[in-house]
Amino acid sequence: MDSSLTSDRHDHSRRSYDSHRSHSGRGGRSYGGGGNHHHRKRHHHHHHPYRRDDYGGGRSNRHHPRRGRGGRGGGGGNSNNGGNRFSTETKSVDPQYAMMKQLTAMVAKMGDLGGAADAAVMTADTNDDGDGVRPVVQAIGRNVQDLVAVLCSDSNASLFLRFGNDSENESAAPDDGVEESSKDANASEKAGPLASLVHSCASNLPLQTPSYAALTLGVECCAPSSHAGFGERCVILGMRCLGRDLDCILECCSKRIDDESENNGSYSNNNDDGKKEERERCKAEQTGGYGNGIQIDAYYRAKLMLRFLAHLSNVGIVSVMKQQQEEKNNDNEGGGGNINNNNLSMIGLLQLLVRCACNAASSATASSGNPTSSSSSLRRASVALASLVLSTIPYLDLKDVHDSIVELVEELEGTVLANHSYCSEYEPGIGWQAILLKGELDDGETMEEEEEDDEDDTDEDAPSPSCADTLQDLLRTVRKLVNASQGNNDAMQSRFALLRDAPWKSLKVGTSSDGMEVEQGGSSEVPMVYTGEPLLLDLVGTEPDTQCNCVPYLLALNTLDNTSSTELNCRMLDGIIFGRLAIFDAPPDPDEEEEEEEEEGAESDPNLDWYVKTYSLIDRFFIADAVRDVLMCHRAMVSDAGADRSAPKEVAEQIWMISHLFHPEAPSSQEKDNAAITTVDKADASRGIEYGIVETLLSLIVQSTPRESDVPASSPLNQHLYLARVLLELTKLKPTLVPRAIVLAVSGMFEDFIPSLTPVARDNLATWLAIHLFNTDFQWPKSFWDHWASHVANGSMRNSRGDFVTMVLRSMAALTSDGAVTLVKDCLPPNSPLVASIFLADNQETSSPPAEQDLADRFWNANHDPDTIRQFVISDELTHSSDPIGEGSEDHSMFHRSVWWRTGLVIRALLYPSKREQSREIRLVAAAVKQLANNGDDSMVYDDDVDEVDPTEDILLDLSDAISRFKPVILAALAKDADAYDSITTGRVDDDQLLLAGEVFILREFENTLPSWDTLLLNVLIQSLMKNKIVSILAVATWGIGGTPCNSLRPQWWKCVSTAVSTFILSVKGLSTDLGGGIGMIIDDTGNGGDSSEAAETRLADALKEVVPTLKCIVQQGINTLTMMDGDNKIPPVGVDITEGIKRLFRSVLFLLHIHFSSEPPSGIQKIPHTKVMKCLADMDLGWDKLASDFQAASSSSKSSQGSKLLLGLSKSFEHMA
């Protein structure tokens, strides 16, 4: 394929027209957070429509679009050499280039909703015109009309509308040092600069798609005859890029026949001749997340391009439907040779994609008895194609194509999305990424009435299992829209205006009077209408460099054999399909609305009531869909040089533009005669929309990638901090609306959802709230803290709501420089019991024994040599006053803390700085509480030595260095205690079990000594213990999951085990990390000239030798705990910690094995196919099928119904993965 399509980030022909970057400089980061429309109008378009430069990044660079390889600073030039900024030398500016910069700025701002809304207010357009066009759309139509007049004038047409191999092209093309002949002219040059720009904007600015359809119509109708065919050029370019993006979405690649593995292909997409620089710049995306960053980008481009084509079909430029017999020539089963894929209407294109999706789903279902990676890829490919088709249908004129659309939806629903073929990863209690549990946690509630109320709420308000994710919600939405279009029932249609906005209806064209007398000249204006022949679409292409490979492959799927040179490696749908969480009430039933109002009678926010009553489920879906599109297409990023290329503030402004995309509520029959009510409804068309926006963002936050996770976010929509920053900017942008919505959303989730959320979702919500409150000066209703305190201090039994509040406060304490002291003074109400329950309950100061104090002094003050301390520790000089060895039952003797008294003494002394800081924290918190009790009088409150610690001390670094330095001391103490136990024990002692017991004891001492709120410190020190080979991966797993009689299961245990697995894999000889642009891998080549494939397999075997037994131990311990668990009514928290932890751990381990052994390694090292990694796991009795059968078999022996349900849920989860 030619150079313009070798990368999604560097299309040089588009770079020439990226003028609005340099026009708007740093993107308006200096202006405030208010809602000034003229600022929004300047900055909403900061992203170049068709290029992103690295994973998780935005859309282009804000500086000079023709900077070449130099000038990454602010608007550099074409030269690679840095210029003297104090030089008096001036450089001439190409006038054509300057005009193209202006064109880019005008086109990007043309459909700006904020600017159009301002213009509508200024021109007093408060009513729809005769065609039903909204005032905002009328303003956009005027912008398009004015722009078309400029572009198509006789003096400008030759500059702006040039295309093909016009000589003017060469003057504006970027000088990249490569001579290109007409034979190698890329697709953008053939289409021309304006067509390329329109295509880029249409496929990357989700809220402005109708305006670019109107611009296409305007230029098509008004262009001089010498530059005719603009619409056709836009369509050809769009279809070519759509085919390329479909290949990228489905990861269509050429099979490597030189390898034994059937799945050892590498994604090429016909881009083997792409430039090296472009491939290197994409490397971060290929390794970021699961390596599907490019796939997600391609999905959103394809989604918006199909939407653009749907608008063009509504305009008339693209054929909506051909003759019946031509449209249904795809009914022939078998090979695709008889199918005409080069002349498709819009419906024909959707039918083609549906045919491909159904073929893929059928082929995957046929091999369900013997699932392979190929069948899983086909199943995911079918889902991705179905999502694209369903996302396009609402933007068509459904009344004209109703029967064809019904057939498409029924075919998708019966084949791709049927219950037997589609398994949502967000299905409550089963899906690997589920947000909700299949029930509620047991929080110790004993009142029968409260339990009955909770059950009633769950039955009425919980989302239906059929809508666990956004794809299922999309299918439901499309069905409702199609049914409403048949009955001509406008009340059932969505109020979301983007579906029906038609700015092209405001376009006018002048006509001759033909002898008729017309005032003010001899011409009049009539609506602009496309009069040419509707265009047909060519998706597959005929030339090798323009061909879409995945469509022919899927059409002929049933006839392919093993000799096919093409395959699909669609590995996942992360970043494409998301979980659904409905936080606010569903729209009321019209028949029961009055009764509910009378029964409730409670005071609530009027905007929330308006949102619940006037926004249908269809409206809410499109709000969420638009928010996700904006978050993805306008995402913030940092350039290679470290400069911001966008900001969450701009993303927040774009999200708020959705408020301009709603029609007023359709008046009832009684209100139609009331003009006053109708006027108010028009003014409040988007009233309450802040609740829909907050609901969407919070649903994304709870399912985002957990912090401190070894699995990075697969897309910006899965990045916890990015979503938190956008919601924070929305709070600043609309301070009178969004904060209220956040408070009510969190309150509702606390009461109704917290017991039903998975532990990961609950922790994500808690850490977000901590970040949000920290950045808003802890502004939160005091009554909430008072109410929440009762859940934290309700006894020793674990409580999901109490865990949530504890996580919020501990996360906030970790963010502040003064820790909990800041929360006592500025956040919590005076005398709040939360202080004692969370920060003082488990951290009471205790005096250390003299032996421990003496050893700590040797470690930290006297600076003794490690060998000297080691001799002292193992000598008889060190004695203890603990209980005798072996106290307690015989089974527990090995794990009793008195066995490891010497090791415990060393560990506690080694952690002395942390204990000292913890004691200091406790004294400061107590002093702050006393100060508040004394009405702010801090006299006689603080101790003289309360600030005794050097504020520059880095405890984490000091302790990490101490573990490495005093490793011989720890191991000597461990060996001494083990020998002492062995010498007094009768019978044979298992040395491995004894060593494991000692390592678990070390981890228990770390857990008990370090502050309970500082999980980061604990995880880092565990990594240090692993790196120094003081504890093993099996010890971390045994300690985390509670595999010994002396320790219980840790909440979030899977994070510690995942970290241990990662650390161990990296410790295998030859592996080290490089986290420069994502998660990468460096394998040190020994240079012995050996077989790289053999070396890679040896490394994999060494890694699995320790990882697999650890995972088996976790699985067995989890089965033992679940089978012996009590509880028949609600789910015990321990059971959820085990089941969700096992799913998260296996997901993390799969990623670690993939990134270190199956991803594209450096040159000279052979990667191991992912299928071979999975086969190795299966050969070691750790395959998905084996695990599913083990969990299912164990469910029959569980002593409680909840334990049996949890085991069956795990079994189904691994079945779906298989």
PDB file of C-alpha atoms in Angstrom, residues 53 92 156 209 216 364 372 671 711 800 959 1025 1045 1159:
ATOM      1  CA  ASP A  53       1.511   9.736  17.607  1.00  0.00           C
ATOM      2  CA  SER A  92       9.193  34.050   3.449  1.00  0.00           C
ATOM      3  CA  ASN A 156     -10.082  30.033  -5.055  1.00  0.00           C
ATOM      4  CA  THR A 209     -20.324  14.488  11.164  1.00  0.00           C
ATOM      5  CA  THR A 216     -19.555  17.668   0.759  1.00  0.00           C
ATOM      6  CA  ALA A 364     -16.728 -20.155  15.393  1.00  0.00           C
ATOM      7  CA  THR A 372      -9.033 -22.850  19.185  1.00  0.00           C
ATOM      8  CA  GLU A 671     -49.685  20.248  26.402  1.00  0.00           C
ATOM      9  CA  VAL A 711      -1.969  -5.034  33.154  1.00  0.00           C
ATOM     10  CA  SER A 800     -18.545  -3.619  51.688  1.00  0.00           C
ATOM     11  CA  LEU A 959      13.962   0.231  53.290  1.00  0.00           C
ATOM     12  CA  LEU A1025      12.165  -9.311  48.791  1.00  0.00           C
ATOM     13  CA  PRO A1045      -3.531 -21.704  59.504  1.00  0.00           C
ATOM     14  CA  SER A1159       4.756 -10.120  21.654  1.00  0.00           C
TER      15      SER A1159
END
